[in-house]
PDB file of C-alpha atoms and ligand atoms in Angstrom:
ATOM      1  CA  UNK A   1     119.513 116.117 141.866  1.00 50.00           C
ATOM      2  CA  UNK A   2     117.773 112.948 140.650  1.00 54.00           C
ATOM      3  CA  UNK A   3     115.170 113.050 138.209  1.00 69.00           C
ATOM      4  CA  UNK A   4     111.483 111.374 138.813  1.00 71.00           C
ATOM      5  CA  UNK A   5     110.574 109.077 135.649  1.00 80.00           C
ATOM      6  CA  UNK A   6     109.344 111.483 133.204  1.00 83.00           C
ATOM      7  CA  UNK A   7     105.109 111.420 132.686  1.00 79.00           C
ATOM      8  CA  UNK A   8     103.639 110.179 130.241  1.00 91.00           C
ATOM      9  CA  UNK A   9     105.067 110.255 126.473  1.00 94.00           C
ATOM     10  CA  UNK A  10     107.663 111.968 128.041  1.00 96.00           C
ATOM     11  CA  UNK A  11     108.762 108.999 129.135  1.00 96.00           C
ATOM     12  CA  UNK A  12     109.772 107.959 125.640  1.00 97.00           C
ATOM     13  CA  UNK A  13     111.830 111.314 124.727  1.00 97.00           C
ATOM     14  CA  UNK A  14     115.415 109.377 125.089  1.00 96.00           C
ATOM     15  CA  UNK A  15     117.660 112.190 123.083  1.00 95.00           C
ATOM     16  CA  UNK A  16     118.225 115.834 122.377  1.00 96.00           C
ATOM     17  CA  UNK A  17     120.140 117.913 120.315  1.00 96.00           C
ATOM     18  CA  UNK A  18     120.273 121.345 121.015  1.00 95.00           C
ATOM     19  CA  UNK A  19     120.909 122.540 117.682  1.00 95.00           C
ATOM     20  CA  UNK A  20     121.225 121.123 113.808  1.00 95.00           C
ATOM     21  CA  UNK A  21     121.984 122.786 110.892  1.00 94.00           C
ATOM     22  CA  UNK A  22     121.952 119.941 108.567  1.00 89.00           C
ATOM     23  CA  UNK A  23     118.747 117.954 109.787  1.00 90.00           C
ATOM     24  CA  UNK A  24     115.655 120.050 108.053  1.00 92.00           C
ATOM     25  CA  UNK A  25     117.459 121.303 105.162  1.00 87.00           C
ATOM     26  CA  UNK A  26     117.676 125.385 105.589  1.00 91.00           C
ATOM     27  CA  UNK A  27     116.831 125.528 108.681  1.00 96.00           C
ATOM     28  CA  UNK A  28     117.996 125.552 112.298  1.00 96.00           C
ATOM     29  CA  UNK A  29     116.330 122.943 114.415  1.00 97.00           C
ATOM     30  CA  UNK A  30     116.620 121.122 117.781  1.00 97.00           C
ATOM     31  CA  UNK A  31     115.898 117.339 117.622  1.00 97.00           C
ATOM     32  CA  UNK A  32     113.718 115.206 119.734  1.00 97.00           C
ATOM     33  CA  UNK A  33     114.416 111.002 119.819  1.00 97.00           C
ATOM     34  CA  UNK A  34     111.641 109.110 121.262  1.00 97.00           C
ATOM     35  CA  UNK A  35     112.135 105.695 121.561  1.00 97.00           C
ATOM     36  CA  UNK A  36     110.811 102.451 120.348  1.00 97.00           C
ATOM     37  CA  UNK A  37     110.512 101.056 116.307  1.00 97.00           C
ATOM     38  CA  UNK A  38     108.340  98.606 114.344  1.00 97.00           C
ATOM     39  CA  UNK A  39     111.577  97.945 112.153  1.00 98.00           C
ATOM     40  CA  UNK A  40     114.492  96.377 112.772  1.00 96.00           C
ATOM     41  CA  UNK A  41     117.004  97.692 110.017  1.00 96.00           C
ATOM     42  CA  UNK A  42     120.645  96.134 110.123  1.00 94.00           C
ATOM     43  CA  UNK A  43     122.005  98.808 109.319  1.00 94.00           C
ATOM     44  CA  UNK A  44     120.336 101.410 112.022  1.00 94.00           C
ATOM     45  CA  UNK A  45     122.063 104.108 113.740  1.00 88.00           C
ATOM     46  CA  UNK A  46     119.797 104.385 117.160  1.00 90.00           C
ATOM     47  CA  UNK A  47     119.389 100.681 117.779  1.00 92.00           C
ATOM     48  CA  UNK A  48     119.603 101.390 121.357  1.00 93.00           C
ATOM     49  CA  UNK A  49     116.946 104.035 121.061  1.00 95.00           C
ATOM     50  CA  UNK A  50     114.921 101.759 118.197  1.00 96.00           C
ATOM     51  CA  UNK A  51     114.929  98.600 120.660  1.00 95.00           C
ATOM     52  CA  UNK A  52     115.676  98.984 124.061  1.00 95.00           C
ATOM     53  CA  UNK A  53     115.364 102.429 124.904  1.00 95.00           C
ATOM     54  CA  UNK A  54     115.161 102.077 128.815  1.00 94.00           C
ATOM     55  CA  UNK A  55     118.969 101.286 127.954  1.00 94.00           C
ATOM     56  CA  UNK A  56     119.282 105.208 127.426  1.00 95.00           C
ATOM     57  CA  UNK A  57     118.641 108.269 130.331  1.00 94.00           C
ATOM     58  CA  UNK A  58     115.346 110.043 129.897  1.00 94.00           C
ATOM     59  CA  UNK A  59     115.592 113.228 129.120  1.00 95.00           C
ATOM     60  CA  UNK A  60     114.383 115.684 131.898  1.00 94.00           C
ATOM     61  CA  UNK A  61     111.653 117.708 130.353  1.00 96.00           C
ATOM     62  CA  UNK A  62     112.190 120.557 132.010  1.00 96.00           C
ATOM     63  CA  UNK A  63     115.067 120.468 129.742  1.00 96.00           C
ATOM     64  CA  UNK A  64     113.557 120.461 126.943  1.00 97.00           C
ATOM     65  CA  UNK A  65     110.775 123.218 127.754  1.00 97.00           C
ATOM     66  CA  UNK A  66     113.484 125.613 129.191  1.00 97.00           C
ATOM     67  CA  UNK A  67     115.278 125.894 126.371  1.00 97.00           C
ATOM     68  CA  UNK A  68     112.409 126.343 123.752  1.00 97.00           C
ATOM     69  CA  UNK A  69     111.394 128.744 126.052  1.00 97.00           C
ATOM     70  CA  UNK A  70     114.373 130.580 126.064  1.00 97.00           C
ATOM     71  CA  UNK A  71     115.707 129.860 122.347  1.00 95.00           C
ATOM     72  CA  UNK A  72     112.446 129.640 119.984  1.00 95.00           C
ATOM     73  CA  UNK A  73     113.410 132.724 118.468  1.00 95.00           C
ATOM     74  CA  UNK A  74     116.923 131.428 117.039  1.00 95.00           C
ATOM     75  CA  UNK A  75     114.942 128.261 115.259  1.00 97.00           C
ATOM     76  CA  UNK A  76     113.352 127.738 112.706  1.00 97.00           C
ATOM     77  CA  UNK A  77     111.580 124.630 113.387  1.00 97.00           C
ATOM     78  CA  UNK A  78     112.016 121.430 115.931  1.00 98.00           C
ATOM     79  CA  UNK A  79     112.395 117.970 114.623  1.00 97.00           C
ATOM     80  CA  UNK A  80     110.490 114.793 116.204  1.00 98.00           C
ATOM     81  CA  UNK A  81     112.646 111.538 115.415  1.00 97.00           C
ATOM     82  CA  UNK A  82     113.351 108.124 116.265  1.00 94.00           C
ATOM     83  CA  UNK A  83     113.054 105.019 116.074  1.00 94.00           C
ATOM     84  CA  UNK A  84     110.130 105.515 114.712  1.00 98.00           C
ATOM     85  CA  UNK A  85     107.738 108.011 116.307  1.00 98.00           C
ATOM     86  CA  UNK A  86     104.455 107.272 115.132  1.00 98.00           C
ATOM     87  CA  UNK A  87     104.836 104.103 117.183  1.00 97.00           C
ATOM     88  CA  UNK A  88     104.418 106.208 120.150  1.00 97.00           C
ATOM     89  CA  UNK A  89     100.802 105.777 121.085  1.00 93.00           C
ATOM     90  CA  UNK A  90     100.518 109.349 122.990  1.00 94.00           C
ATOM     91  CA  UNK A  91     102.873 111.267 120.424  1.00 97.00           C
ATOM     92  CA  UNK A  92      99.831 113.879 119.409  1.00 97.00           C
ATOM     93  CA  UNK A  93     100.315 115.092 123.294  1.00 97.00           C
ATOM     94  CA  UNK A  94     103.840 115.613 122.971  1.00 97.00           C
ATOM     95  CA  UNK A  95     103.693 117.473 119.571  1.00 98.00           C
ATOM     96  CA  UNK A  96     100.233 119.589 121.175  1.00 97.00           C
ATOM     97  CA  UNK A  97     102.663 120.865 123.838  1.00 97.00           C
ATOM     98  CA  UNK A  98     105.463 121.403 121.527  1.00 97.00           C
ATOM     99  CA  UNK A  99     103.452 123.442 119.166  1.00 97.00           C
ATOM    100  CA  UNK A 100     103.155 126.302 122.045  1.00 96.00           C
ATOM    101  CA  UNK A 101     106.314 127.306 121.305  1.00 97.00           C
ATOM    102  CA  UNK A 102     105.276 128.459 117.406  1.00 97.00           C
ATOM    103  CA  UNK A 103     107.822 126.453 115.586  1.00 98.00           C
ATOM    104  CA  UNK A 104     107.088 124.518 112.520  1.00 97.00           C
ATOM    105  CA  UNK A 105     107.385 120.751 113.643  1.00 98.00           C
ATOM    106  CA  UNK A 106     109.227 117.996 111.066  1.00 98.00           C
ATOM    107  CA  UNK A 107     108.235 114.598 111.727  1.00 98.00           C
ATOM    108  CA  UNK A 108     110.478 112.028 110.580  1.00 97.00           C
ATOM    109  CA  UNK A 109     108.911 108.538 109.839  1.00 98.00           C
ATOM    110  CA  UNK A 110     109.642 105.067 108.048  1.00 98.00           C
ATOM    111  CA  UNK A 111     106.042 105.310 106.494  1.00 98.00           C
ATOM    112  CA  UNK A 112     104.783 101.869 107.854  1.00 98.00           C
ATOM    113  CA  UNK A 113     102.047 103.468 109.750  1.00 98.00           C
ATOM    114  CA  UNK A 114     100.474 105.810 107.459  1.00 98.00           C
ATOM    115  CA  UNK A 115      97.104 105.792 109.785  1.00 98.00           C
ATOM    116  CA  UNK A 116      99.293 107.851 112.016  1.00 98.00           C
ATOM    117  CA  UNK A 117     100.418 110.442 109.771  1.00 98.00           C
ATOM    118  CA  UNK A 118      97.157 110.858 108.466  1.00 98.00           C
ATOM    119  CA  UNK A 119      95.604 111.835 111.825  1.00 98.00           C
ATOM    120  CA  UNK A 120      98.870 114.165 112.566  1.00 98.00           C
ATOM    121  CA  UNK A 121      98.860 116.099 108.964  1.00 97.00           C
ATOM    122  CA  UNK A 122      95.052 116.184 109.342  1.00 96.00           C
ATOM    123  CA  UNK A 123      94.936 117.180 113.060  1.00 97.00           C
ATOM    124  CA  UNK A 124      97.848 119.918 112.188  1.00 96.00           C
ATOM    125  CA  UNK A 125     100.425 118.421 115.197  1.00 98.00           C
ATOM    126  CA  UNK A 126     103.231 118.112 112.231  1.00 98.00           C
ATOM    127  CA  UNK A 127     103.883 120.687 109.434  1.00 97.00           C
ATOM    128  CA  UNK A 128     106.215 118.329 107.124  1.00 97.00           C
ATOM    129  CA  UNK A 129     107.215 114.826 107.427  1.00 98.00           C
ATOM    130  CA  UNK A 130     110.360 113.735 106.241  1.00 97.00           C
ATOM    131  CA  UNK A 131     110.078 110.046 105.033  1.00 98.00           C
ATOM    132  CA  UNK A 132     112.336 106.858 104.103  1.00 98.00           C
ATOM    133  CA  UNK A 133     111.850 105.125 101.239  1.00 98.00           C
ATOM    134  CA  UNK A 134     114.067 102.413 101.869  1.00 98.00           C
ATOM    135  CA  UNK A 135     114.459 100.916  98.511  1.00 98.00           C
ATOM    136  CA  UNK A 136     112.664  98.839  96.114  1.00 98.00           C
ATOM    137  CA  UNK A 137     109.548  97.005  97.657  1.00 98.00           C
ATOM    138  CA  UNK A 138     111.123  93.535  97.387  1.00 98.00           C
ATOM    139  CA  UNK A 139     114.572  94.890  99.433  1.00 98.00           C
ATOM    140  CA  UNK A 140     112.192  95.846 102.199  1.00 98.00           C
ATOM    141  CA  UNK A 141     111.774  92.823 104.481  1.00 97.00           C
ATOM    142  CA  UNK A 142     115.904  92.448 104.292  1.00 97.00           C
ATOM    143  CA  UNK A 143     116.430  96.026 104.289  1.00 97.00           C
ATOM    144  CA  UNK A 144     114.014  96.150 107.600  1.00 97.00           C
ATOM    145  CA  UNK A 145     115.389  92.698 109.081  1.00 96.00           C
ATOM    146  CA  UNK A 146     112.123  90.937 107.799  1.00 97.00           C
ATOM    147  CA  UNK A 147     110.323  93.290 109.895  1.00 97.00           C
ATOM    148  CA  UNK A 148     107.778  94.390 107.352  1.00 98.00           C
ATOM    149  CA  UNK A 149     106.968  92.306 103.456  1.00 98.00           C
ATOM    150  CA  UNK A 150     107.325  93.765 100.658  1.00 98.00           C
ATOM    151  CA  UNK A 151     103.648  93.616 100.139  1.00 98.00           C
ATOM    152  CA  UNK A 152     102.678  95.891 103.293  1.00 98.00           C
ATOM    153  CA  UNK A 153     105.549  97.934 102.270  1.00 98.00           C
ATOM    154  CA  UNK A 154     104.013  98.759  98.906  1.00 98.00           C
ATOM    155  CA  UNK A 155     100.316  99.425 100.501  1.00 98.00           C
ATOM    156  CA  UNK A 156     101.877 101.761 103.306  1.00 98.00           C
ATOM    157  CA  UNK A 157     103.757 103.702 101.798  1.00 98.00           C
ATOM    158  CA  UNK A 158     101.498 104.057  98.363  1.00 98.00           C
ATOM    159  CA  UNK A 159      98.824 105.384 101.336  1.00 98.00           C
ATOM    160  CA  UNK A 160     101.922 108.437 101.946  1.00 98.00           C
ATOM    161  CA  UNK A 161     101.830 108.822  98.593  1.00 98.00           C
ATOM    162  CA  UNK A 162      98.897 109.393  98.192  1.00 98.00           C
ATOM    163  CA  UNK A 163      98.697 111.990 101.206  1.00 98.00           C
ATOM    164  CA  UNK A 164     101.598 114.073  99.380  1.00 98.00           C
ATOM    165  CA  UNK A 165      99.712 114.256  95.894  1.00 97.00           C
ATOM    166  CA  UNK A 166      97.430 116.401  97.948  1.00 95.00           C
ATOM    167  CA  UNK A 167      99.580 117.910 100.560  1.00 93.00           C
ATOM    168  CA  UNK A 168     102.291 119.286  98.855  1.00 84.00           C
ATOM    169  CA  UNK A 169     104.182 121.186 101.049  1.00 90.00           C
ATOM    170  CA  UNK A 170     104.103 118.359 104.027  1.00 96.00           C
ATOM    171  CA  UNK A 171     106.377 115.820 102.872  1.00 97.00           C
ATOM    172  CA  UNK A 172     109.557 114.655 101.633  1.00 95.00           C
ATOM    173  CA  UNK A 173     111.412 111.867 100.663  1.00 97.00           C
ATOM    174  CA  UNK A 174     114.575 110.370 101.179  1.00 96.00           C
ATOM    175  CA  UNK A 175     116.734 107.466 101.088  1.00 97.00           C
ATOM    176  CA  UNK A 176     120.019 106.293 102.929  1.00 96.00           C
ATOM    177  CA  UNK A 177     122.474 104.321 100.384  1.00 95.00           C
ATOM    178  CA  UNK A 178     123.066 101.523 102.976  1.00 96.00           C
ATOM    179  CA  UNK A 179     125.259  98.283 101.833  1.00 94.00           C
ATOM    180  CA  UNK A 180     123.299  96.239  99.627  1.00 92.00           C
ATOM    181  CA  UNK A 181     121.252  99.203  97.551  1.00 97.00           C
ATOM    182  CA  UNK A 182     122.555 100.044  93.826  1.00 97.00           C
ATOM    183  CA  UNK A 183     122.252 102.531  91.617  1.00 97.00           C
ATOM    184  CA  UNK A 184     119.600 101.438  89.955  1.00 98.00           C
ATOM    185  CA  UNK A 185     117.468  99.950  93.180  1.00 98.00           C
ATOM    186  CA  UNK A 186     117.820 103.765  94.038  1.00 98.00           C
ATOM    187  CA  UNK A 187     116.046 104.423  89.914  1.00 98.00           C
ATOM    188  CA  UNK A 188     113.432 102.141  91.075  1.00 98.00           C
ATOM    189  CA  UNK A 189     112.787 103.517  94.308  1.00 98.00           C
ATOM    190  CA  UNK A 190     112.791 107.363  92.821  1.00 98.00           C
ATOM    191  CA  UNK A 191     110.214 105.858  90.469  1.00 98.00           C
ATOM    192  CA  UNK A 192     108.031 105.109  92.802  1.00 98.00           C
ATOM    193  CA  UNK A 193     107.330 108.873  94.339  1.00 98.00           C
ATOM    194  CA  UNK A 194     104.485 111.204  92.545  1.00 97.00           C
ATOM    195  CA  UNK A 195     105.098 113.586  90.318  1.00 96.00           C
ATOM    196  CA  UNK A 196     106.899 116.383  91.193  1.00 96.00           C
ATOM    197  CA  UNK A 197     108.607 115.450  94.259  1.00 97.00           C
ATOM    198  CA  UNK A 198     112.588 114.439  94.153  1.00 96.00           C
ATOM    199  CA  UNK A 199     113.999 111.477  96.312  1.00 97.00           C
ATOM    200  CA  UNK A 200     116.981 112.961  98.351  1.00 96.00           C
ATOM    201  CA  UNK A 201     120.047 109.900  98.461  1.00 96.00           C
ATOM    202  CA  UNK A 202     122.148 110.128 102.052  1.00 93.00           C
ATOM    203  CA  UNK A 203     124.987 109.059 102.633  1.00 91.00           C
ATOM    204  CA  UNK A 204     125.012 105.715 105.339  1.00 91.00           C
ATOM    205  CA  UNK A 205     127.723 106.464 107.688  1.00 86.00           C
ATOM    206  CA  UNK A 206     128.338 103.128 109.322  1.00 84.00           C
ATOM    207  CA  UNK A 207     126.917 102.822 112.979  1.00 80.00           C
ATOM    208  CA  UNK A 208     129.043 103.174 116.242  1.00 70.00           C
ATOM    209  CA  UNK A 209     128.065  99.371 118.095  1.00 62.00           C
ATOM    210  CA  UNK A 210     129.973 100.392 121.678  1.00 55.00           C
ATOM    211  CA  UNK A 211     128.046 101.134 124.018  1.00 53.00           C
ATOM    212  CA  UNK A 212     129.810 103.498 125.213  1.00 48.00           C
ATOM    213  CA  UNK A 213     129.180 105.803 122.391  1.00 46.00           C
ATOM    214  CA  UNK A 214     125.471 105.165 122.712  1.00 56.00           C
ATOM    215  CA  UNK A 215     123.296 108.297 122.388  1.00 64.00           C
ATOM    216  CA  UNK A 216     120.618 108.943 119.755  1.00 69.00           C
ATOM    217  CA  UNK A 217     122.252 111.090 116.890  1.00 65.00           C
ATOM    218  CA  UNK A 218     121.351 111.970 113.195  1.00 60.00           C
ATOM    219  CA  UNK A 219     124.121 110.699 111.231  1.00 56.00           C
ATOM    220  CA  UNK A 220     122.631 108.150 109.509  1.00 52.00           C
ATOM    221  CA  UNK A 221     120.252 111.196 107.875  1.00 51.00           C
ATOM    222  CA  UNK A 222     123.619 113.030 106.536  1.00 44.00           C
ATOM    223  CA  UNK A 223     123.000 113.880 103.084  1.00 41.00           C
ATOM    224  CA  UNK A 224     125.414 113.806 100.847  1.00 36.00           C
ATOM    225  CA  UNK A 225     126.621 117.425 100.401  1.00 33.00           C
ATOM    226  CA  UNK A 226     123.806 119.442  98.913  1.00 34.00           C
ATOM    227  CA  UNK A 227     122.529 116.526  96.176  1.00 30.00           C
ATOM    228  CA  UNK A 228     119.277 116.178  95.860  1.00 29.00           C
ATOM    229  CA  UNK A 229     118.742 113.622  92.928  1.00 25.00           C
TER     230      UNK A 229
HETATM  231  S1  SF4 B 301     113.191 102.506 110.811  1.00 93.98           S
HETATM  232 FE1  SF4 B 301     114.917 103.814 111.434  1.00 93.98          FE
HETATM  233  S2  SF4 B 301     114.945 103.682 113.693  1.00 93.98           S
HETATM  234 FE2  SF4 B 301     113.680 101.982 112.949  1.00 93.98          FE
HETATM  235  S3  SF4 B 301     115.092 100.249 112.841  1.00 93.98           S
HETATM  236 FE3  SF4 B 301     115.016 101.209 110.797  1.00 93.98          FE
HETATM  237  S4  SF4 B 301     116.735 102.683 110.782  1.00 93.98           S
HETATM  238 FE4  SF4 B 301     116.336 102.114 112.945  1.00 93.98          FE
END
């Protein structure tokens, strides 16, 4: 039977995955992929999703409801992903109906609109946020293809910082080891978090371009064994 355009921010939910055991480290999780980014990485895994994401099915929300209904008990938490989700203007609605279902909610997030995360830790929608540091401030606008400078890099994501000096429990950081990032741009990026907190290094598994194998996934978030550095 053929599915009416999804409401709302709704709408935007263009991938789900039923179940993860790698995503939110100790936990079992089902992952949400809205669409739409303000970045433009080279080296991103959900292009499709990032920057056209009418190119992928909506997901029926129905779905998505049923089966927290039915499986909240087996997980530990439900991850909200991307593209970049706090580009979603309506987000807070999706994340006050997900919140019914009493599971912790990880919000993953490139950083670059710390305004957003502010209102979401402060308003309670989002329990942790997982986010990129990319690399060293002057890699950002190639790492990001010129998307953001390394200027507004530096402000947005010293603003997170600041938020996790006195939220302790709601964030952490990684970053992906695309082409192009060394050992010791990784040093300098590790550097830059506040005390206490550890930057976890993933692996960059290199993206599928055919279209046919277009479908949001998590890969590009695949750490590298258990290493946290
Ligand atoms: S921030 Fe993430 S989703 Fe957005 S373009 Fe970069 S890798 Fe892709």
């Amino acid at each position: 039977m053929a599915m009416n355009k999804p409401a709302g921010v709704w709408n935007y939910v263009r991938g789900f995955e039923n179940l993860s055991l790698c995503d939110w480290p100790g936990r079992a999780t089902c992952i949400i992929f809205l669409g739409g980014c303000n970045l433009h990485c080279p080296t991103c895994h959900n292009f499709e999703l990032a920057w056209d994401m009418t190119s992928l099915p909506a997901i029926d929300p129905v779905h998505i409801k049923s089966y927290l209904r039915d499986r909240a008990g087996w997980l530990d938490g439900v991850t909200v992903t991307g593209g970049e989700p706090t580009t979603v203007a309506s987000v807070g609605e999706l994340l006050w109906e997900l919140k019914k279902y009493n599971l912790p909610i990880k919000m993953d997030t490139n950083g670059m609109r710390p305004e957003v995360v502010q209102d979401l830790l402060h308003s309670k929608l989002v329990d942790t946020f997982a986010v990129d540091v990319k690399g060293p401030w002057a890699k950002y606008p190639s790492l990001t293809g010129h998307a953001v400078s390394e200027i507004a890099a530096q402000a947005n994501m010293q603003r997170i910082f600041e938020m996790a000096k006195t939220t302790t429990d709601s964030f952490y950081f990684r970053c992906t080891q695309v082409p192009g990032l060394t050992e010791a741009d990784l040093d300098v990026a590790r550097g830059y978090l506040p005390q206490g907190y550890e930057l976890t290094i993933q692996k960059f598994v290199p993206p599928r371009r055919k279209q046919e194998h277009a479908k949001p996934n998590h890969e590009e978030r695949r750490p590298v064994g258990d290493v946290v550095i």
